[in-house]
Amino acid sequence: MTEPLMRRLQARGERLTVGALPWVAPVYRAMPQVAEVVEFPFQHGGLQWQARRAMAAQLHGRFDAAYVLPNSLKSALIPFLARIPRRVGYLGEARIGLLTERLKNPPRDERPPMVAFYSALSGETGLDRDRPRLQMPPRLVAQSLADLGLQPGGYAVFAPGAEFGPAKRWPAAHFAALAQQLDLPVVLLGSGKERALCEEIAAPVNAARPGWALNFAGKTTLEQALSAIAATKTIVSNDSGLMHVAAAFGVPQVAIFGSSSPLHTPPLNDRAQVLWLKNDAAYQPPLDCAPCFQRTCPLGHTRCLVDVTPQRVLAALA
């Protein structure tokens, strides 16, 4: 979702270095406008003051400007400690003294889609037309598919995970039922933490159709996962990072929304089909509870996802 910002900055002559954690760094390497990626050696949680000071020392004197995309205090520390003269970001978490240019952080109910939210850091206008684009080197895609035993366009991808929580995950049984109705084998992608979830889908599928579901969760590099998405015939996912990856590659996709909103984080892809019962006038009773933006359903039923049937997703794939 930050790629259009990178494109805007590069187009006006800025040479871009992106500082990113290792799990997301390969995504920035799939952006041709990014000249360099610096991987940050930080762990999740904690200030890690010494590590941030050491990284800031390495970056000192190299840059004229820093665009701080996350809203956290920690993310603004390195540009400040590195004494980068111009530091642009949104207000939040007592960052006033750390940033030299501060944009007001709009309330959640007034916040634009996240792509435009990030692109606004450029100071430019016309943000509503920004669309993310990713590009993988063809040789890397070919090698990744060969390593995984896949043929371009010869499979469908399922991305059943959602790091945020179960209120964003379409039921595993629905994914399994859908897989058994497809005319292509299914590749399941996700992190190692999602391997058991993916196996819950793959096991009944392979019991009925041996070898029809390939569980690659936790078994691929991120470059291999990106390549598999770039070369797939179609992908079905929840509202997740891999949904946005698929949108940036422009592949046909069905994105299933539950507790979150496609008005806030839509897949910006002309070939995307979004399924969200909240805006379905025919669905009764209406989902007055959605979007709740909760990790688990506060009402205990998760109707917003359970009632999206495999048949409905199959029809959207047609």
Short mmCIF file of C-alpha atoms in Angstrom, two decimals:
data_model
loop_
_atom_site.label_atom_id
_atom_site.label_comp_id
_atom_site.label_asym_id
_atom_site.label_seq_id
_atom_site.Cartn_x
_atom_site.Cartn_y
_atom_site.Cartn_z
CA MET A 1 0.00 0.00 0.00
CA THR A 2 3.01 2.31 0.22
CA GLU A 3 4.23 1.66 -3.34
CA PRO A 4 2.41 4.63 -4.95
CA LEU A 5 4.17 6.94 -2.48
CA MET A 6 7.50 5.47 -3.58
CA ARG A 7 6.57 6.03 -7.22
CA ARG A 8 5.64 9.67 -6.56
CA LEU A 9 8.89 10.40 -4.72
CA GLN A 10 11.05 8.69 -7.33
CA ALA A 11 9.26 10.51 -10.17
CA ARG A 12 10.29 13.87 -8.77
CA GLY A 13 13.95 12.87 -8.58
CA GLU A 14 14.38 11.47 -5.09
CA ARG A 15 16.64 8.43 -4.74
CA LEU A 16 14.89 6.02 -2.40
CA THR A 17 16.31 3.87 0.35
CA VAL A 18 13.73 1.95 2.37
CA GLY A 19 14.34 0.78 5.93
CA ALA A 20 12.22 -2.30 6.62
CA LEU A 21 12.01 -5.36 8.81
CA PRO A 22 13.21 -8.59 7.13
CA TRP A 23 9.72 -10.04 6.69
CA VAL A 24 8.62 -7.14 4.48
CA ALA A 25 11.93 -6.17 2.83
CA PRO A 26 11.38 -8.46 -0.23
CA VAL A 27 8.19 -6.55 -1.06
CA TYR A 28 10.22 -3.35 -1.42
CA ARG A 29 12.74 -5.17 -3.60
CA ALA A 30 9.82 -5.82 -5.97
CA MET A 31 9.44 -2.03 -6.43
CA PRO A 32 11.75 -0.89 -9.27
CA GLN A 33 11.76 2.69 -7.98
CA VAL A 34 13.43 1.65 -4.70
CA ALA A 35 17.22 1.89 -5.11
CA GLU A 36 18.21 0.24 -1.83
CA VAL A 37 16.63 -1.69 1.05
CA VAL A 38 18.15 -1.59 4.52
CA GLU A 39 16.91 -4.41 6.75
CA PHE A 40 16.32 -3.38 10.35
CA PRO A 41 17.42 -6.02 12.91
CA PHE A 42 14.68 -5.26 15.42
CA GLN A 43 12.43 -7.68 17.25
CA HIS A 44 8.70 -7.20 17.70
CA GLY A 45 7.93 -5.17 20.83
CA GLY A 46 10.19 -3.12 23.07
CA LEU A 47 12.07 0.09 22.35
CA GLN A 48 15.46 -1.61 21.74
CA TRP A 49 17.19 1.71 22.30
CA GLN A 50 20.76 0.55 21.76
CA ALA A 51 19.95 -1.21 18.50
CA ARG A 52 18.15 1.86 17.17
CA ARG A 53 21.01 4.15 18.14
CA ALA A 54 23.46 1.84 16.36
CA MET A 55 21.33 1.80 13.20
CA ALA A 56 20.97 5.60 13.32
CA ALA A 57 24.75 5.94 13.52
CA GLN A 58 25.09 3.86 10.34
CA LEU A 59 22.61 6.10 8.51
CA HIS A 60 23.95 9.43 9.77
CA GLY A 61 24.90 11.85 6.99
CA ARG A 62 23.43 9.76 4.17
CA PHE A 63 19.99 11.32 3.67
CA ASP A 64 18.29 14.69 3.19
CA ALA A 65 14.77 13.54 4.05
CA ALA A 66 12.95 10.73 5.84
CA TYR A 67 9.32 9.73 5.33
CA VAL A 68 8.09 7.91 8.43
CA LEU A 69 5.21 5.68 7.41
CA PRO A 70 4.21 3.89 10.64
CA ASN A 71 2.55 6.01 13.33
CA SER A 72 4.65 4.70 16.20
CA LEU A 73 7.17 6.57 18.33
CA LYS A 74 9.78 3.87 17.64
CA SER A 75 9.62 4.35 13.88
CA ALA A 76 10.39 8.08 14.20
CA LEU A 77 13.40 7.57 16.47
CA ILE A 78 15.94 6.44 13.86
CA PRO A 79 15.53 9.47 11.52
CA PHE A 80 15.74 11.76 14.55
CA LEU A 81 18.83 10.06 15.99
CA ALA A 82 20.43 9.98 12.52
CA ARG A 83 19.91 13.76 12.34
CA ILE A 84 18.18 13.59 8.98
CA PRO A 85 17.27 17.26 8.37
CA ARG A 86 13.73 16.78 7.02
CA ARG A 87 11.49 14.23 8.77
CA VAL A 88 7.91 13.84 7.51
CA GLY A 89 5.14 11.83 9.17
CA TYR A 90 1.77 11.82 10.85
CA LEU A 91 1.18 13.10 14.36
CA GLY A 92 0.86 10.35 16.95
CA GLU A 93 2.50 8.78 20.01
CA ALA A 94 4.12 12.05 21.19
CA ARG A 95 6.23 12.41 18.03
CA ILE A 96 6.03 16.23 17.77
CA GLY A 97 9.70 16.73 18.65
CA LEU A 98 10.87 13.89 16.40
CA LEU A 99 9.30 15.10 13.15
CA THR A 100 9.96 18.36 11.32
CA GLU A 101 6.82 18.16 9.14
CA ARG A 102 3.69 16.74 10.72
CA LEU A 103 0.39 15.83 9.06
CA LYS A 104 -2.74 15.60 11.17
CA ASN A 105 -3.82 12.03 11.78
CA PRO A 106 -7.52 11.90 10.78
CA PRO A 107 -10.03 10.08 13.02
CA ARG A 108 -10.59 6.45 12.07
CA ASP A 109 -14.08 7.15 10.68
CA GLU A 110 -12.70 9.92 8.44
CA ARG A 111 -9.46 8.25 7.36
CA PRO A 112 -9.06 7.80 3.60
CA PRO A 113 -8.08 4.44 2.09
CA MET A 114 -4.61 3.51 3.30
CA VAL A 115 -2.95 3.98 -0.11
CA ALA A 116 -4.04 7.62 -0.20
CA PHE A 117 -3.17 7.96 3.51
CA TYR A 118 0.44 7.01 2.78
CA SER A 119 0.65 8.92 -0.52
CA ALA A 120 -0.35 12.12 1.30
CA LEU A 121 3.13 12.15 2.87
CA SER A 122 4.40 13.27 -0.55
CA GLY A 123 2.54 16.57 -0.16
CA GLU A 124 0.97 16.09 -3.57
CA THR A 125 -2.68 15.92 -4.69
CA GLY A 126 -4.74 13.58 -6.88
CA LEU A 127 -4.16 10.70 -4.47
CA ASP A 128 -7.46 8.90 -5.09
CA ARG A 129 -6.17 7.43 -8.36
CA ASP A 130 -3.04 5.85 -6.86
CA ARG A 131 -2.80 2.10 -7.50
CA PRO A 132 0.00 -0.11 -6.11
CA ARG A 133 2.17 -1.99 -8.60
CA LEU A 134 4.79 -4.67 -7.96
CA GLN A 135 7.21 -6.23 -10.44
CA MET A 136 9.22 -9.41 -9.96
CA PRO A 137 12.20 -10.22 -12.22
CA PRO A 138 11.02 -12.89 -14.70
CA ARG A 139 14.08 -15.07 -14.00
CA LEU A 140 13.32 -15.05 -10.27
CA VAL A 141 9.69 -15.97 -10.92
CA ALA A 142 10.70 -18.82 -13.23
CA GLN A 143 13.24 -20.17 -10.74
CA SER A 144 10.79 -19.91 -7.83
CA LEU A 145 8.08 -21.78 -9.74
CA ALA A 146 10.58 -24.47 -10.73
CA ASP A 147 11.66 -24.86 -7.10
CA LEU A 148 8.02 -25.21 -6.02
CA GLY A 149 7.06 -27.53 -8.88
CA LEU A 150 4.49 -25.12 -10.32
CA GLN A 151 3.54 -24.07 -13.83
CA PRO A 152 2.52 -20.46 -14.62
CA GLY A 153 -1.27 -20.19 -14.58
CA GLY A 154 -1.61 -23.86 -13.67
CA TYR A 155 -2.93 -23.38 -10.14
CA ALA A 156 -5.04 -21.19 -7.86
CA VAL A 157 -3.68 -19.60 -4.70
CA PHE A 158 -5.49 -19.56 -1.36
CA ALA A 159 -4.26 -17.19 1.35
CA PRO A 160 -6.49 -18.18 4.30
CA GLY A 161 -4.57 -16.38 7.04
CA ALA A 162 -4.98 -12.92 8.54
CA GLU A 163 -2.43 -11.88 11.12
CA PHE A 164 -4.86 -9.55 12.88
CA GLY A 165 -7.17 -12.30 14.13
CA PRO A 166 -9.95 -14.82 13.38
CA ALA A 167 -12.60 -12.14 12.76
CA LYS A 168 -10.87 -11.53 9.41
CA ARG A 169 -10.57 -15.22 8.40
CA TRP A 170 -13.06 -16.98 6.15
CA PRO A 171 -13.74 -20.45 7.66
CA ALA A 172 -11.28 -23.21 6.79
CA ALA A 173 -14.16 -25.54 5.93
CA HIS A 174 -15.37 -23.03 3.34
CA PHE A 175 -11.91 -22.86 1.75
CA ALA A 176 -11.81 -26.66 1.62
CA ALA A 177 -15.25 -26.89 0.04
CA LEU A 178 -14.27 -24.30 -2.57
CA ALA A 179 -11.01 -26.11 -3.42
CA GLN A 180 -12.86 -29.32 -4.18
CA GLN A 181 -15.02 -27.49 -6.75
CA LEU A 182 -12.19 -25.83 -8.67
CA ASP A 183 -10.77 -27.19 -11.91
CA LEU A 184 -7.22 -26.27 -10.86
CA PRO A 185 -5.07 -27.50 -7.98
CA VAL A 186 -4.73 -25.14 -5.03
CA VAL A 187 -1.55 -23.67 -3.55
CA LEU A 188 -1.91 -22.61 0.10
CA LEU A 189 0.36 -19.74 1.16
CA GLY A 190 1.01 -18.24 4.56
CA SER A 191 3.46 -17.99 7.41
CA GLY A 192 4.67 -20.84 9.57
CA LYS A 193 2.10 -19.83 12.18
CA GLU A 194 -0.60 -20.51 9.59
CA ARG A 195 0.60 -23.96 8.59
CA ALA A 196 -1.92 -25.75 10.83
CA LEU A 197 -4.74 -23.61 9.43
CA CYS A 198 -3.66 -24.42 5.88
CA GLU A 199 -3.43 -28.12 6.73
CA GLU A 200 -6.99 -27.97 8.06
CA ILE A 201 -7.95 -26.97 4.53
CA ALA A 202 -5.59 -29.26 2.63
CA ALA A 203 -6.35 -32.50 4.52
CA PRO A 204 -10.01 -32.96 3.50
CA VAL A 205 -9.27 -31.75 -0.03
CA ASN A 206 -6.46 -34.25 -0.52
CA ALA A 207 -8.54 -37.03 1.05
CA ALA A 208 -11.08 -36.53 -1.72
CA ARG A 209 -8.66 -35.52 -4.48
CA PRO A 210 -5.10 -36.66 -3.67
CA GLY A 211 -2.46 -34.01 -4.31
CA TRP A 212 -5.02 -31.33 -5.16
CA ALA A 213 -3.99 -28.99 -2.32
CA LEU A 214 -0.33 -28.04 -1.76
CA ASN A 215 0.36 -26.64 1.69
CA PHE A 216 3.34 -24.31 1.33
CA ALA A 217 2.64 -22.27 4.47
CA GLY A 218 5.92 -21.62 6.24
CA LYS A 219 7.87 -23.51 3.55
CA THR A 220 8.60 -20.72 1.07
CA THR A 221 10.73 -17.64 1.11
CA LEU A 222 8.79 -14.42 0.67
CA GLU A 223 10.30 -14.10 -2.81
CA GLN A 224 8.88 -17.54 -3.70
CA ALA A 225 5.47 -16.62 -2.30
CA LEU A 226 5.46 -13.37 -4.29
CA SER A 227 6.43 -15.28 -7.42
CA ALA A 228 3.68 -17.85 -6.87
CA ILE A 229 1.12 -15.05 -6.57
CA ALA A 230 2.47 -13.18 -9.60
CA ALA A 231 2.06 -16.30 -11.79
CA THR A 232 -1.23 -17.67 -10.43
CA LYS A 233 -4.43 -17.91 -12.44
CA THR A 234 -6.43 -16.54 -9.51
CA ILE A 235 -6.24 -16.02 -5.75
CA VAL A 236 -8.79 -16.15 -2.94
CA SER A 237 -7.89 -14.40 0.29
CA ASN A 238 -9.06 -12.56 3.34
CA ASP A 239 -8.27 -8.90 3.94
CA SER A 240 -4.54 -9.46 4.43
CA GLY A 241 -1.09 -8.49 3.25
CA LEU A 242 -1.15 -11.15 0.52
CA MET A 243 -4.43 -9.68 -0.74
CA HIS A 244 -2.63 -6.39 -1.36
CA VAL A 245 0.31 -8.21 -2.97
CA ALA A 246 -2.08 -9.88 -5.41
CA ALA A 247 -3.71 -6.54 -6.18
CA ALA A 248 -0.31 -4.97 -6.89
CA PHE A 249 0.48 -7.78 -9.36
CA GLY A 250 -2.91 -7.27 -11.04
CA VAL A 251 -3.93 -10.94 -10.91
CA PRO A 252 -7.62 -11.99 -10.82
CA GLN A 253 -8.68 -12.19 -7.19
CA VAL A 254 -11.58 -12.59 -4.80
CA ALA A 255 -11.13 -10.77 -1.49
CA ILE A 256 -13.43 -11.70 1.40
CA PHE A 257 -14.04 -9.06 4.06
CA GLY A 258 -15.57 -9.60 7.49
CA SER A 259 -14.74 -7.44 10.50
CA SER A 260 -12.76 -4.92 8.42
CA SER A 261 -13.87 -2.64 5.62
CA PRO A 262 -13.02 -2.53 1.91
CA LEU A 263 -13.70 1.19 2.11
CA HIS A 264 -10.53 1.49 4.18
CA THR A 265 -8.17 -1.17 2.81
CA PRO A 266 -9.54 -2.27 -0.59
CA PRO A 267 -7.59 -4.36 -3.07
CA LEU A 268 -6.86 -1.65 -5.66
CA ASN A 269 -7.07 -3.94 -8.66
CA ASP A 270 -9.48 -3.69 -11.59
CA ARG A 271 -9.57 -7.51 -11.65
CA ALA A 272 -10.57 -7.85 -7.98
CA GLN A 273 -13.96 -9.05 -6.76
CA VAL A 274 -14.75 -7.94 -3.19
CA LEU A 275 -17.27 -9.89 -1.12
CA TRP A 276 -18.59 -8.05 1.95
CA LEU A 277 -22.02 -8.84 3.33
CA LYS A 278 -22.24 -5.43 4.99
CA ASN A 279 -23.01 -3.76 1.66
CA ASP A 280 -25.25 -6.56 0.35
CA ALA A 281 -28.83 -5.26 0.49
CA ALA A 282 -30.18 -8.77 -0.10
CA TYR A 283 -28.49 -10.17 3.01
CA GLN A 284 -30.86 -10.35 5.99
CA PRO A 285 -30.84 -9.50 8.78
CA PRO A 286 -28.43 -6.65 8.01
CA LEU A 287 -24.96 -6.70 9.55
CA ASP A 288 -25.36 -3.69 11.82
CA CYS A 289 -22.28 -4.85 13.74
CA ALA A 290 -19.90 -4.55 10.77
CA PRO A 291 -17.26 -3.37 10.44
CA CYS A 292 -16.29 -3.89 14.08
CA PHE A 293 -12.50 -3.96 13.48
CA GLN A 294 -12.16 -6.51 16.30
CA ARG A 295 -9.72 -9.44 16.37
CA THR A 296 -12.49 -11.86 17.41
CA CYS A 297 -16.23 -11.52 16.89
CA PRO A 298 -17.63 -9.72 19.97
CA LEU A 299 -21.01 -11.38 19.35
CA GLY A 300 -19.60 -14.87 18.90
CA HIS A 301 -21.20 -15.70 15.54
CA THR A 302 -18.89 -14.22 12.86
CA ARG A 303 -21.86 -14.11 10.49
CA CYS A 304 -19.98 -11.64 8.31
CA LEU A 305 -17.71 -14.50 7.17
CA VAL A 306 -19.60 -17.72 7.87
CA ASP A 307 -22.49 -16.62 5.65
CA VAL A 308 -20.26 -15.98 2.64
CA THR A 309 -20.78 -19.39 1.02
CA PRO A 310 -18.24 -21.32 -1.08
CA GLN A 311 -20.76 -21.21 -3.92
CA ARG A 312 -20.77 -17.43 -3.81
CA VAL A 313 -16.99 -17.27 -4.03
CA LEU A 314 -17.00 -19.82 -6.85
CA ALA A 315 -19.46 -17.64 -8.77
CA ALA A 316 -17.19 -14.61 -8.25
CA LEU A 317 -14.27 -16.58 -9.70
CA ALA A 318 -16.17 -17.42 -12.88
#
